[in-house]
Amino acid sequence: MTMVSPEGDSPFDALRDIDGRWPARKLQALMGYTRWENLAPALKRAMASARNEGLAVDHVFLRSQENPTERGGRPREDYRMTRHGAYLLAMNGDPNKPEVAAAQTYFAT
């Protein structure tokens, strides 16, 4: 699975919000996780890494909600991450997933 579009732009760029943050729920799918519950352990490890670096976890991982009410769903927990937060998430993801490897490569550069 290639993670670069024919135009040369990464799909990770397309997920970035206007304020330069990446929503975890959108990264979830791009990193090959079908369920939030499967991504959550990597997210917790990424937050622990940020804390151990002395970073303000609440800033790096800004808690938010995805609001799928237009599709009839309830609001769901989400996090909007800085580039470093998304990097930490990728580094703490499942190394057996090629999508995680692509995320690691993208956020490490």
JSON list of C-alpha atoms in Angstrom, two decimals:
[
{"chain": "A", "resi": 1, "resn": "MET", "atom": "CA", "xyz": [0.00, 0.00, 0.00]},
{"chain": "A", "resi": 2, "resn": "THR", "atom": "CA", "xyz": [1.54, 3.28, -1.07]},
{"chain": "A", "resi": 3, "resn": "MET", "atom": "CA", "xyz": [1.06, 6.30, 1.12]},
{"chain": "A", "resi": 4, "resn": "VAL", "atom": "CA", "xyz": [1.89, 8.92, -1.52]},
{"chain": "A", "resi": 5, "resn": "SER", "atom": "CA", "xyz": [-0.63, 10.21, -4.02]},
{"chain": "A", "resi": 6, "resn": "PRO", "atom": "CA", "xyz": [0.25, 10.61, -7.72]},
{"chain": "A", "resi": 7, "resn": "GLU", "atom": "CA", "xyz": [0.60, 14.36, -7.12]},
{"chain": "A", "resi": 8, "resn": "GLY", "atom": "CA", "xyz": [3.38, 13.68, -4.59]},
{"chain": "A", "resi": 9, "resn": "ASP", "atom": "CA", "xyz": [1.34, 14.84, -1.60]},
{"chain": "A", "resi": 10, "resn": "SER", "atom": "CA", "xyz": [1.05, 12.57, 1.40]},
{"chain": "A", "resi": 11, "resn": "PRO", "atom": "CA", "xyz": [-2.42, 11.58, 2.61]},
{"chain": "A", "resi": 12, "resn": "PHE", "atom": "CA", "xyz": [-1.11, 12.56, 6.06]},
{"chain": "A", "resi": 13, "resn": "ASP", "atom": "CA", "xyz": [-0.93, 16.16, 4.81]},
{"chain": "A", "resi": 14, "resn": "ALA", "atom": "CA", "xyz": [-4.58, 15.97, 3.76]},
{"chain": "A", "resi": 15, "resn": "LEU", "atom": "CA", "xyz": [-5.64, 15.00, 7.29]},
{"chain": "A", "resi": 16, "resn": "ARG", "atom": "CA", "xyz": [-4.00, 17.99, 8.96]},
{"chain": "A", "resi": 17, "resn": "ASP", "atom": "CA", "xyz": [-6.47, 20.56, 10.26]},
{"chain": "A", "resi": 18, "resn": "ILE", "atom": "CA", "xyz": [-6.22, 24.23, 9.39]},
{"chain": "A", "resi": 19, "resn": "ASP", "atom": "CA", "xyz": [-4.49, 24.82, 12.75]},
{"chain": "A", "resi": 20, "resn": "GLY", "atom": "CA", "xyz": [-1.78, 22.29, 11.87]},
{"chain": "A", "resi": 21, "resn": "ARG", "atom": "CA", "xyz": [-3.04, 19.45, 14.08]},
{"chain": "A", "resi": 22, "resn": "TRP", "atom": "CA", "xyz": [-3.91, 15.88, 13.19]},
{"chain": "A", "resi": 23, "resn": "PRO", "atom": "CA", "xyz": [-7.13, 14.31, 14.53]},
{"chain": "A", "resi": 24, "resn": "ALA", "atom": "CA", "xyz": [-6.40, 10.90, 16.03]},
{"chain": "A", "resi": 25, "resn": "ARG", "atom": "CA", "xyz": [-9.61, 9.38, 14.66]},
{"chain": "A", "resi": 26, "resn": "LYS", "atom": "CA", "xyz": [-8.63, 10.30, 11.12]},
{"chain": "A", "resi": 27, "resn": "LEU", "atom": "CA", "xyz": [-5.09, 8.99, 11.64]},
{"chain": "A", "resi": 28, "resn": "GLN", "atom": "CA", "xyz": [-6.59, 5.80, 13.02]},
{"chain": "A", "resi": 29, "resn": "ALA", "atom": "CA", "xyz": [-7.84, 4.67, 9.63]},
{"chain": "A", "resi": 30, "resn": "LEU", "atom": "CA", "xyz": [-4.74, 5.80, 7.75]},
{"chain": "A", "resi": 31, "resn": "MET", "atom": "CA", "xyz": [-2.57, 3.86, 10.21]},
{"chain": "A", "resi": 32, "resn": "GLY", "atom": "CA", "xyz": [-4.53, 0.65, 9.55]},
{"chain": "A", "resi": 33, "resn": "TYR", "atom": "CA", "xyz": [-6.60, 0.53, 12.74]},
{"chain": "A", "resi": 34, "resn": "THR", "atom": "CA", "xyz": [-10.25, -0.36, 12.19]},
{"chain": "A", "resi": 35, "resn": "ARG", "atom": "CA", "xyz": [-11.29, 0.26, 15.81]},
{"chain": "A", "resi": 36, "resn": "TRP", "atom": "CA", "xyz": [-10.55, 3.10, 18.22]},
{"chain": "A", "resi": 37, "resn": "GLU", "atom": "CA", "xyz": [-10.04, 0.52, 20.97]},
{"chain": "A", "resi": 38, "resn": "ASN", "atom": "CA", "xyz": [-7.08, -0.89, 19.03]},
{"chain": "A", "resi": 39, "resn": "LEU", "atom": "CA", "xyz": [-5.44, 2.52, 18.61]},
{"chain": "A", "resi": 40, "resn": "ALA", "atom": "CA", "xyz": [-6.02, 3.59, 22.24]},
{"chain": "A", "resi": 41, "resn": "PRO", "atom": "CA", "xyz": [-3.06, 1.66, 23.75]},
{"chain": "A", "resi": 42, "resn": "ALA", "atom": "CA", "xyz": [-0.64, 3.29, 21.27]},
{"chain": "A", "resi": 43, "resn": "LEU", "atom": "CA", "xyz": [-2.19, 6.67, 22.06]},
{"chain": "A", "resi": 44, "resn": "LYS", "atom": "CA", "xyz": [-1.69, 6.13, 25.79]},
{"chain": "A", "resi": 45, "resn": "ARG", "atom": "CA", "xyz": [1.95, 5.11, 25.24]},
{"chain": "A", "resi": 46, "resn": "ALA", "atom": "CA", "xyz": [2.46, 8.21, 23.06]},
{"chain": "A", "resi": 47, "resn": "MET", "atom": "CA", "xyz": [1.06, 10.40, 25.83]},
{"chain": "A", "resi": 48, "resn": "ALA", "atom": "CA", "xyz": [3.37, 8.72, 28.36]},
{"chain": "A", "resi": 49, "resn": "SER", "atom": "CA", "xyz": [6.31, 9.41, 26.05]},
{"chain": "A", "resi": 50, "resn": "ALA", "atom": "CA", "xyz": [5.35, 13.08, 25.84]},
{"chain": "A", "resi": 51, "resn": "ARG", "atom": "CA", "xyz": [5.00, 13.27, 29.62]},
{"chain": "A", "resi": 52, "resn": "ASN", "atom": "CA", "xyz": [8.43, 11.65, 30.05]},
{"chain": "A", "resi": 53, "resn": "GLU", "atom": "CA", "xyz": [9.89, 14.24, 27.66]},
{"chain": "A", "resi": 54, "resn": "GLY", "atom": "CA", "xyz": [8.57, 16.95, 29.95]},
{"chain": "A", "resi": 55, "resn": "LEU", "atom": "CA", "xyz": [6.02, 18.17, 27.42]},
{"chain": "A", "resi": 56, "resn": "ALA", "atom": "CA", "xyz": [2.57, 19.54, 28.26]},
{"chain": "A", "resi": 57, "resn": "VAL", "atom": "CA", "xyz": [0.52, 16.48, 27.30]},
{"chain": "A", "resi": 58, "resn": "ASP", "atom": "CA", "xyz": [-2.73, 18.49, 27.19]},
{"chain": "A", "resi": 59, "resn": "HIS", "atom": "CA", "xyz": [-1.17, 20.75, 24.57]},
{"chain": "A", "resi": 60, "resn": "VAL", "atom": "CA", "xyz": [0.47, 18.03, 22.45]},
{"chain": "A", "resi": 61, "resn": "PHE", "atom": "CA", "xyz": [-2.69, 15.87, 22.62]},
{"chain": "A", "resi": 62, "resn": "LEU", "atom": "CA", "xyz": [-5.57, 18.32, 22.72]},
{"chain": "A", "resi": 63, "resn": "ARG", "atom": "CA", "xyz": [-8.66, 16.43, 23.83]},
{"chain": "A", "resi": 64, "resn": "SER", "atom": "CA", "xyz": [-11.65, 16.97, 21.56]},
{"chain": "A", "resi": 65, "resn": "GLN", "atom": "CA", "xyz": [-14.73, 15.24, 20.27]},
{"chain": "A", "resi": 66, "resn": "GLU", "atom": "CA", "xyz": [-15.59, 13.98, 16.85]},
{"chain": "A", "resi": 67, "resn": "ASN", "atom": "CA", "xyz": [-19.22, 14.85, 16.27]},
{"chain": "A", "resi": 68, "resn": "PRO", "atom": "CA", "xyz": [-20.75, 12.36, 13.83]},
{"chain": "A", "resi": 69, "resn": "THR", "atom": "CA", "xyz": [-24.30, 13.51, 14.65]},
{"chain": "A", "resi": 70, "resn": "GLU", "atom": "CA", "xyz": [-24.96, 14.30, 10.98]},
{"chain": "A", "resi": 71, "resn": "ARG", "atom": "CA", "xyz": [-24.69, 10.52, 10.49]},
{"chain": "A", "resi": 72, "resn": "GLY", "atom": "CA", "xyz": [-26.87, 9.79, 13.51]},
{"chain": "A", "resi": 73, "resn": "GLY", "atom": "CA", "xyz": [-24.03, 8.98, 15.90]},
{"chain": "A", "resi": 74, "resn": "ARG", "atom": "CA", "xyz": [-23.08, 10.20, 19.35]},
{"chain": "A", "resi": 75, "resn": "PRO", "atom": "CA", "xyz": [-20.07, 12.47, 19.89]},
{"chain": "A", "resi": 76, "resn": "ARG", "atom": "CA", "xyz": [-16.90, 10.41, 20.33]},
{"chain": "A", "resi": 77, "resn": "GLU", "atom": "CA", "xyz": [-13.63, 11.04, 22.12]},
{"chain": "A", "resi": 78, "resn": "ASP", "atom": "CA", "xyz": [-10.84, 12.30, 19.90]},
{"chain": "A", "resi": 79, "resn": "TYR", "atom": "CA", "xyz": [-7.49, 14.08, 20.22]},
{"chain": "A", "resi": 80, "resn": "ARG", "atom": "CA", "xyz": [-6.04, 16.73, 17.95]},
{"chain": "A", "resi": 81, "resn": "MET", "atom": "CA", "xyz": [-2.28, 16.28, 17.96]},
{"chain": "A", "resi": 82, "resn": "THR", "atom": "CA", "xyz": [0.67, 18.45, 17.13]},
{"chain": "A", "resi": 83, "resn": "ARG", "atom": "CA", "xyz": [3.09, 17.01, 14.60]},
{"chain": "A", "resi": 84, "resn": "HIS", "atom": "CA", "xyz": [5.25, 15.76, 17.48]},
{"chain": "A", "resi": 85, "resn": "GLY", "atom": "CA", "xyz": [2.22, 14.10, 19.08]},
{"chain": "A", "resi": 86, "resn": "ALA", "atom": "CA", "xyz": [1.36, 12.39, 15.80]},
{"chain": "A", "resi": 87, "resn": "TYR", "atom": "CA", "xyz": [5.01, 11.30, 15.52]},
{"chain": "A", "resi": 88, "resn": "LEU", "atom": "CA", "xyz": [4.84, 9.79, 19.02]},
{"chain": "A", "resi": 89, "resn": "LEU", "atom": "CA", "xyz": [1.60, 8.01, 18.10]},
{"chain": "A", "resi": 90, "resn": "ALA", "atom": "CA", "xyz": [3.21, 6.56, 14.97]},
{"chain": "A", "resi": 91, "resn": "MET", "atom": "CA", "xyz": [6.29, 5.46, 16.90]},
{"chain": "A", "resi": 92, "resn": "ASN", "atom": "CA", "xyz": [4.09, 3.68, 19.45]},
{"chain": "A", "resi": 93, "resn": "GLY", "atom": "CA", "xyz": [1.89, 1.99, 16.85]},
{"chain": "A", "resi": 94, "resn": "ASP", "atom": "CA", "xyz": [1.92, -1.66, 15.79]},
{"chain": "A", "resi": 95, "resn": "PRO", "atom": "CA", "xyz": [5.24, -2.17, 13.94]},
{"chain": "A", "resi": 96, "resn": "ASN", "atom": "CA", "xyz": [3.73, -5.08, 12.00]},
{"chain": "A", "resi": 97, "resn": "LYS", "atom": "CA", "xyz": [1.35, -2.76, 10.13]},
{"chain": "A", "resi": 98, "resn": "PRO", "atom": "CA", "xyz": [2.78, -1.32, 6.90]},
{"chain": "A", "resi": 99, "resn": "GLU", "atom": "CA", "xyz": [0.49, 1.69, 7.41]},
{"chain": "A", "resi": 100, "resn": "VAL", "atom": "CA", "xyz": [2.18, 2.39, 10.76]},
{"chain": "A", "resi": 101, "resn": "ALA", "atom": "CA", "xyz": [5.58, 2.15, 9.08]},
{"chain": "A", "resi": 102, "resn": "ALA", "atom": "CA", "xyz": [4.39, 4.72, 6.52]},
{"chain": "A", "resi": 103, "resn": "ALA", "atom": "CA", "xyz": [3.23, 7.02, 9.33]},
{"chain": "A", "resi": 104, "resn": "GLN", "atom": "CA", "xyz": [6.57, 6.60, 11.11]},
{"chain": "A", "resi": 105, "resn": "THR", "atom": "CA", "xyz": [8.42, 7.57, 7.95]},
{"chain": "A", "resi": 106, "resn": "TYR", "atom": "CA", "xyz": [6.17, 10.56, 7.30]},
{"chain": "A", "resi": 107, "resn": "PHE", "atom": "CA", "xyz": [6.29, 12.02, 10.80]},
{"chain": "A", "resi": 108, "resn": "ALA", "atom": "CA", "xyz": [10.02, 11.33, 11.30]},
{"chain": "A", "resi": 109, "resn": "THR", "atom": "CA", "xyz": [10.94, 13.58, 8.36]}
]
